[in-house]
XYZ file of C-alpha atoms in Angstrom:
349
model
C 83.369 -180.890 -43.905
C 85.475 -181.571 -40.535
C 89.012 -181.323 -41.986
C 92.292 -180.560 -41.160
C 93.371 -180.982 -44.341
C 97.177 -181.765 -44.961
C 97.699 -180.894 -41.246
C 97.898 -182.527 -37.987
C 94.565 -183.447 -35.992
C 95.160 -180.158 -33.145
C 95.091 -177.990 -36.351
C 91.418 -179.436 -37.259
C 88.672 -177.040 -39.205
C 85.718 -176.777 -41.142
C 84.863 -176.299 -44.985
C 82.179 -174.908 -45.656
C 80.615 -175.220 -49.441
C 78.015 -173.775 -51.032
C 74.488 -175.882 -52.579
C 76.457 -176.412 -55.666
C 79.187 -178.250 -53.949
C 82.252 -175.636 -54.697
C 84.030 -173.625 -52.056
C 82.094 -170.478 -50.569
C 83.981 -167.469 -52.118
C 86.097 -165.478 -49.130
C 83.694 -162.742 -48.449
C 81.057 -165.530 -47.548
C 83.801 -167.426 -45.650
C 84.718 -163.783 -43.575
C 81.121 -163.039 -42.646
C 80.508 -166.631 -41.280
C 84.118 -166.171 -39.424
C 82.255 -162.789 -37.769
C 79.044 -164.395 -36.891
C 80.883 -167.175 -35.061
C 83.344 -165.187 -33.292
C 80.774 -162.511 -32.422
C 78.816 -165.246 -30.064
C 75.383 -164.746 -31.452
C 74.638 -168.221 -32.852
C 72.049 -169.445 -30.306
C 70.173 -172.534 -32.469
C 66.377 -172.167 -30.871
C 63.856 -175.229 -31.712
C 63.299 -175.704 -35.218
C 65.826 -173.248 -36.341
C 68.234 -176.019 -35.219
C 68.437 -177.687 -38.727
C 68.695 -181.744 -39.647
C 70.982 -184.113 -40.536
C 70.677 -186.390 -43.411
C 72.492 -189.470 -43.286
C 73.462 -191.274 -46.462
C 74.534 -194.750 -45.788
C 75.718 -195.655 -49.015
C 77.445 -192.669 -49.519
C 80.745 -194.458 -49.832
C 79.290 -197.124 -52.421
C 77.904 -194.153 -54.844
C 81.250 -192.095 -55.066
C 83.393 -195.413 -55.771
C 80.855 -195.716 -58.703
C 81.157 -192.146 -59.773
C 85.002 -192.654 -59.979
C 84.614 -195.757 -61.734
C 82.048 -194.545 -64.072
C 84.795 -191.828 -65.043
C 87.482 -194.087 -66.611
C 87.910 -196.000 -69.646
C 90.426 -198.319 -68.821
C 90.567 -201.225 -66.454
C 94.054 -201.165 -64.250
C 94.117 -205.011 -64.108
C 98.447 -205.382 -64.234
C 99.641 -202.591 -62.242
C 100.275 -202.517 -58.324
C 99.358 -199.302 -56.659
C 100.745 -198.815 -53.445
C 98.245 -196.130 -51.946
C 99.176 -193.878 -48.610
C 95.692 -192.863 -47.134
C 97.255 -190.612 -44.762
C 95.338 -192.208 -42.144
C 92.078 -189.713 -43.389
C 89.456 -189.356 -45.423
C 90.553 -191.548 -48.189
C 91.379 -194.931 -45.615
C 89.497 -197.642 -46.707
C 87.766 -195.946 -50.253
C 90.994 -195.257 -51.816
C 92.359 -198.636 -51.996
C 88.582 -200.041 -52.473
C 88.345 -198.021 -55.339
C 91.918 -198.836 -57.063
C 90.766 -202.885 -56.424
C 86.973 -202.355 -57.708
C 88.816 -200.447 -61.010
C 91.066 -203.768 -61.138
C 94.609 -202.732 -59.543
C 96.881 -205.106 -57.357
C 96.740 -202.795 -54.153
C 99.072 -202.153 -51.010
C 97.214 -199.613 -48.419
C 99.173 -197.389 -45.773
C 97.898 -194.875 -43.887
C 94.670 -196.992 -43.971
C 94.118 -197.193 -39.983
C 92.920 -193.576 -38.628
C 91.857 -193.291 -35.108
C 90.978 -189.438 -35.263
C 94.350 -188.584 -33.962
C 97.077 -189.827 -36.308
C 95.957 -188.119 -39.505
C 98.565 -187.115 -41.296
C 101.220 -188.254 -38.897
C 104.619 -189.980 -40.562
C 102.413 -190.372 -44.333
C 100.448 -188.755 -46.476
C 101.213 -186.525 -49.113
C 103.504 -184.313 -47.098
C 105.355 -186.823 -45.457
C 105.874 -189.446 -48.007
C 109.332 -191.381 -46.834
C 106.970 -194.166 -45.869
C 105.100 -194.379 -49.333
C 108.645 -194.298 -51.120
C 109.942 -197.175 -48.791
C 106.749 -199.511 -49.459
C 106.905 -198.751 -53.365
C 110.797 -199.998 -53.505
C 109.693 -202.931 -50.956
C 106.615 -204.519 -53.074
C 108.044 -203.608 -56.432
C 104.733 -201.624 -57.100
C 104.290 -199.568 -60.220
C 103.115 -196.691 -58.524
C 102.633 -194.718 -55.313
C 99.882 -192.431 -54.793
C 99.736 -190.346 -51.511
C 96.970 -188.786 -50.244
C 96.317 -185.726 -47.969
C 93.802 -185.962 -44.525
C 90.688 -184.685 -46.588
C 91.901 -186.393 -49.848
C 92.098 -183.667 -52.225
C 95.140 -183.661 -52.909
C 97.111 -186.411 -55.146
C 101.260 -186.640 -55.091
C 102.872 -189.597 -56.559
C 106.317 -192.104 -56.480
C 107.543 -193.875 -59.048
C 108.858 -197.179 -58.862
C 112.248 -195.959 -57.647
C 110.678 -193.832 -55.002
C 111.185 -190.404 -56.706
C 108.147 -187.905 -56.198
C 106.003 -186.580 -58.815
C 104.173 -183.061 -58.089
C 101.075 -181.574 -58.995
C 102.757 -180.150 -61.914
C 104.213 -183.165 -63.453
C 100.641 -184.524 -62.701
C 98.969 -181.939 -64.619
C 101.389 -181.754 -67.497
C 100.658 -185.868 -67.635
C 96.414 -185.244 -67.770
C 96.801 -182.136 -69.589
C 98.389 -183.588 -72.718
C 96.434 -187.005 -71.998
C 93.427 -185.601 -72.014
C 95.005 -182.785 -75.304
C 95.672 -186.338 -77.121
C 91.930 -187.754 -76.560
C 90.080 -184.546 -77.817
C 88.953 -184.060 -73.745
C 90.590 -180.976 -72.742
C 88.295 -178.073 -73.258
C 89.863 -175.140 -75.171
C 92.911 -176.826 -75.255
C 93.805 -174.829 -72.083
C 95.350 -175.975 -68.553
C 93.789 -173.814 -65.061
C 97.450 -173.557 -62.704
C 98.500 -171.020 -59.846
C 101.425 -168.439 -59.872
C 103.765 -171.209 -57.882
C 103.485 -173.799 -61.000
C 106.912 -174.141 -62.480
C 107.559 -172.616 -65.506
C 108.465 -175.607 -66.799
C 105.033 -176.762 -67.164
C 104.131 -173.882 -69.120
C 107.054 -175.267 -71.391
C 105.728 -178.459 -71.833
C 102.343 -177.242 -72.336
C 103.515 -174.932 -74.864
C 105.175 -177.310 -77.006
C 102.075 -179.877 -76.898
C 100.406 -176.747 -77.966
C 98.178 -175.811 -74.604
C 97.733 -173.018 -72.891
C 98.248 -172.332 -69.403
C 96.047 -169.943 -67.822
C 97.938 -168.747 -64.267
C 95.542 -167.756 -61.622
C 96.172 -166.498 -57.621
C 97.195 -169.763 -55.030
C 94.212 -171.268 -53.919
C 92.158 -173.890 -55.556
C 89.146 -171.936 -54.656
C 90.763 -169.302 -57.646
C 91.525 -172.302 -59.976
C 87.540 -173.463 -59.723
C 86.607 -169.495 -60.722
C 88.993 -169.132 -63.695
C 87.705 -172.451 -64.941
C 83.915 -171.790 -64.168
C 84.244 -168.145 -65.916
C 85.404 -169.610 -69.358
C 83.940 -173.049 -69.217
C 87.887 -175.197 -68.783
C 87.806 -178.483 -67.142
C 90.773 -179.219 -66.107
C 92.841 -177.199 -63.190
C 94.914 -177.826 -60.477
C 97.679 -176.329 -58.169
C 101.559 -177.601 -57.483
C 100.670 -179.512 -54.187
C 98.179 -182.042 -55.888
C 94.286 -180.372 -55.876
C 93.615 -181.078 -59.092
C 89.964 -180.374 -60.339
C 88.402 -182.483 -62.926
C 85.132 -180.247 -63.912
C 83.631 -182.862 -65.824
C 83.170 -185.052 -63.082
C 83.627 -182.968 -59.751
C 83.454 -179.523 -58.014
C 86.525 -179.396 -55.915
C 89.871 -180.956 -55.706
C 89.507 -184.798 -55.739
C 92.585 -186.987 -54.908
C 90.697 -190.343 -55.148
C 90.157 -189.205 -58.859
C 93.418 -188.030 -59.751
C 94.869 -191.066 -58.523
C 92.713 -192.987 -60.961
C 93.073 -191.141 -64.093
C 96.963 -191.304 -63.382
C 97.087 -194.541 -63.054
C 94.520 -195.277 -65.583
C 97.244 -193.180 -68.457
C 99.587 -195.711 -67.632
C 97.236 -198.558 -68.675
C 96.538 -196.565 -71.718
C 99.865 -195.986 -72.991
C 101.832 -199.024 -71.248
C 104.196 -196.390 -69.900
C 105.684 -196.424 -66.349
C 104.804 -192.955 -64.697
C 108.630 -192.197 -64.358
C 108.522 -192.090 -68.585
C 104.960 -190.674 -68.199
C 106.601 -187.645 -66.284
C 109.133 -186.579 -68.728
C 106.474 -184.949 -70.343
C 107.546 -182.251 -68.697
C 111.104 -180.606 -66.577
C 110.860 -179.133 -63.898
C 113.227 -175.685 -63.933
C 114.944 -175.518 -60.359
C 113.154 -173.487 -58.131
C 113.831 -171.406 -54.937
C 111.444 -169.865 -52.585
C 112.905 -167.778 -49.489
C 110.672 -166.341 -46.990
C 111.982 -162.916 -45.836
C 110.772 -162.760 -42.183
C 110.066 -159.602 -39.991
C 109.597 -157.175 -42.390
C 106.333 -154.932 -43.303
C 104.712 -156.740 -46.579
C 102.169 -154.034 -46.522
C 104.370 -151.918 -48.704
C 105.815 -154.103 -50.859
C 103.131 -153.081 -53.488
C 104.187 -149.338 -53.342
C 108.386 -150.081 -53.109
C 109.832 -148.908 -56.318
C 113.250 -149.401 -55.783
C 112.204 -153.653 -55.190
C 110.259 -153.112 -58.210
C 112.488 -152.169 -60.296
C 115.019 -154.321 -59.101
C 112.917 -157.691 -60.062
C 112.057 -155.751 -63.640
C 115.860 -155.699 -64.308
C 116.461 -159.173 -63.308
C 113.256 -160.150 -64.944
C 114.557 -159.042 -68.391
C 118.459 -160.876 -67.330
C 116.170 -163.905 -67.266
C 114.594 -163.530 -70.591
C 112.262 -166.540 -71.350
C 114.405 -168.903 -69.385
C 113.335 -167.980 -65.814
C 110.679 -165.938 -63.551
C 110.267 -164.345 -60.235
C 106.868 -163.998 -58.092
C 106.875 -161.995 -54.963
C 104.072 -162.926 -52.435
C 103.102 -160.793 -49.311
C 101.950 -163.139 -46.876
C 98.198 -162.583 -45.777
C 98.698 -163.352 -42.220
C 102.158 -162.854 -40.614
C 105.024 -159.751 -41.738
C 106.822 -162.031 -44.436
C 107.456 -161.766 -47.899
C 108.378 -164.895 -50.290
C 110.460 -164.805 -53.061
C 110.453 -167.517 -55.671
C 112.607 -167.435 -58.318
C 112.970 -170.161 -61.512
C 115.951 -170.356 -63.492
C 117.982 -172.308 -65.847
C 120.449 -173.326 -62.953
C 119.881 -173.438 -59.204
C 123.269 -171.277 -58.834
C 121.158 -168.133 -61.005
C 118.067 -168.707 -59.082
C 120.247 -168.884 -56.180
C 121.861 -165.425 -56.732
C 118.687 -163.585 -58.226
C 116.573 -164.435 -55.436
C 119.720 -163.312 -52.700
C 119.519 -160.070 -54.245
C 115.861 -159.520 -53.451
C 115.592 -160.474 -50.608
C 118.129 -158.309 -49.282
C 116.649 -156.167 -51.050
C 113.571 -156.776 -49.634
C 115.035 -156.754 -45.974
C 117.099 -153.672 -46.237
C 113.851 -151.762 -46.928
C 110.809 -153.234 -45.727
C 112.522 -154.214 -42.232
C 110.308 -153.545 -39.048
């Protein structure tokens, strides 16, 4: 796949994915890096390869996502922000063909204004045209469409998490969700482990990365999994992140219930986050600095079962993050000050 994903066109790439249709693990990913940047790949005659085109590609997926809901949409207005990527022109076809009133954005790409003023990390413009047209819904879209975010009527976003929490005890409800058990990252609020908790799921927490999400769930058979920014992976249906499905199966809860998503999404609340990135300093040793250690212990046990702190090493530049989630944003405030300074004062280069 030629993608650049939830960035702008000058930061475009390539996915690779394996015959089975999931992301290539990161030692595959490394050793294709090598052979690339070591010059070597010289394609001679046959060993060139082919291309298969499939002209009704776009007709067969629409059908696949229709063929996995239950519900038509007919009543509900959808505005959907196509980021001005992948999902322009299938996104809103496929919220008509499953019987939504639809309003497209983002819908006109000309290989240079992907993700530029829409899409799901700019989504001011999707919030506007939602409060405009009176629509039911937003649903924003990254480049490569993998990602789902969502508005509610009054423009106010709704994460990955709230998403989640919505499908998770949707699907809980219906006798769908495998194991009872939600896939999530590290960075999903703890309040989604809450609300999980109390509809009697579990949440199983793996590394950030969707990539890690799809392993967890493969390993012990789950089927539903997703991350904080919106890849959410349906393993019934699909081997990656889909947003065009997400969008759906959001949507489609609302025709279910009758709910708006706004009472949909007090499912779950969200505890107030912070996340400070502590700059110039060498995250190599973080693992082996006691003193930091022992520091987040202590203010670990302060925070009891109301709160938790994550520490990240970056994997590419000398930074550290610190998230924190408490019952206040003043606490989370304060807890995550103190490691970071912490954090500064000893790992400074």
């Amino acid at each position: 796949m030629i993608s650049a994903s939830h960035n702008k066109a000058p930061d475009n790439g390539i996915k690779f994915f394996s015959l089975g249709g999931t992301k290539l693990p990161d030692e595959v990913e490394d050793r294709i890096e090598k052979e690339l940047e070591g010059g070597r790949l010289l394609p001679i005659g046959d060993g060139v390869g082919r291309i298969r085109r499939f002209a009704d590609a776009e007709d067969r997926y629409v059908l696949h996502l229709l063929a996995t809901l239950d519900v038509s949409l007919a009543g509900l207005h959808v505005v959907v922000d196509c980021a001005n990527g992948a999902a322009a022109g299938i996104s809103p076809r496929a919220f008509k063909d499953a019987g939504a009133q639809v309003t497209a954005i983002g819908s006109d790409p000309d290989g240079l204004n992907i993700n530029e003023g829409c899409g799901s990390t700019d989504l001011a413009l999707l919030q506007a045209t939602v409060r405009e047209t009176g629509a039911d819904i937003g649903i924003a879209h990254d480049g490569d469409a993998d990602r789902c975010l969502a508005v509610d009527a009054n423009g106010n976003e709704i994460d990955g998490d709230h998403i989640m929490a919505i499908l998770a005890t949707s699907m809980a409800r219906r006798g769908l969700l495998k194991d009872s058990t939600l896939v999530a990252t590290v960075m999903s609020n703890l309040g989604l482990e809450i609300a999980l908790d109390a509809a009697g799921i579990e949440l199983k927490r793996t590394a950030v990365g969707d990539r890690y999400v799809l392993e967890e769930m493969q390993a012990h058979g789950f089927n539903l999994g997703g991350e904080q920014s919106g890849h959410i992976i349906f393993r019934d249906h699909a081997t990656t992140g889909d947003g065009l499905m997400t969008g759906l199966h959001l949507v489609a809860e609302m025709a279910r219930t009758g709910k708006t998503i706004a009472e949909l999404a007090t499912v779950m609340t969200a505890l107030p986050q912070v996340l400070l990135n502590v700059k110039n300093v060498d995250h190599t040793k973080l693992a082996s600095a006691k003193d930091i250690h022992d520091l987040v212990i202590e203010l670990e046990t302060e925070l009891g079962d109301t709160g938790r702190i994550l520490l990240r090493p970056s994997g590419t530049e000398p930074l550290v993050r610190v998230m924190v989630e408490a019952a206040t944003m003043e606490h989370a405030t304060s807890v995550a000050t103190r490691i970071a300074d912490l954090v500064t004062a000893q790992l400074a280069l």
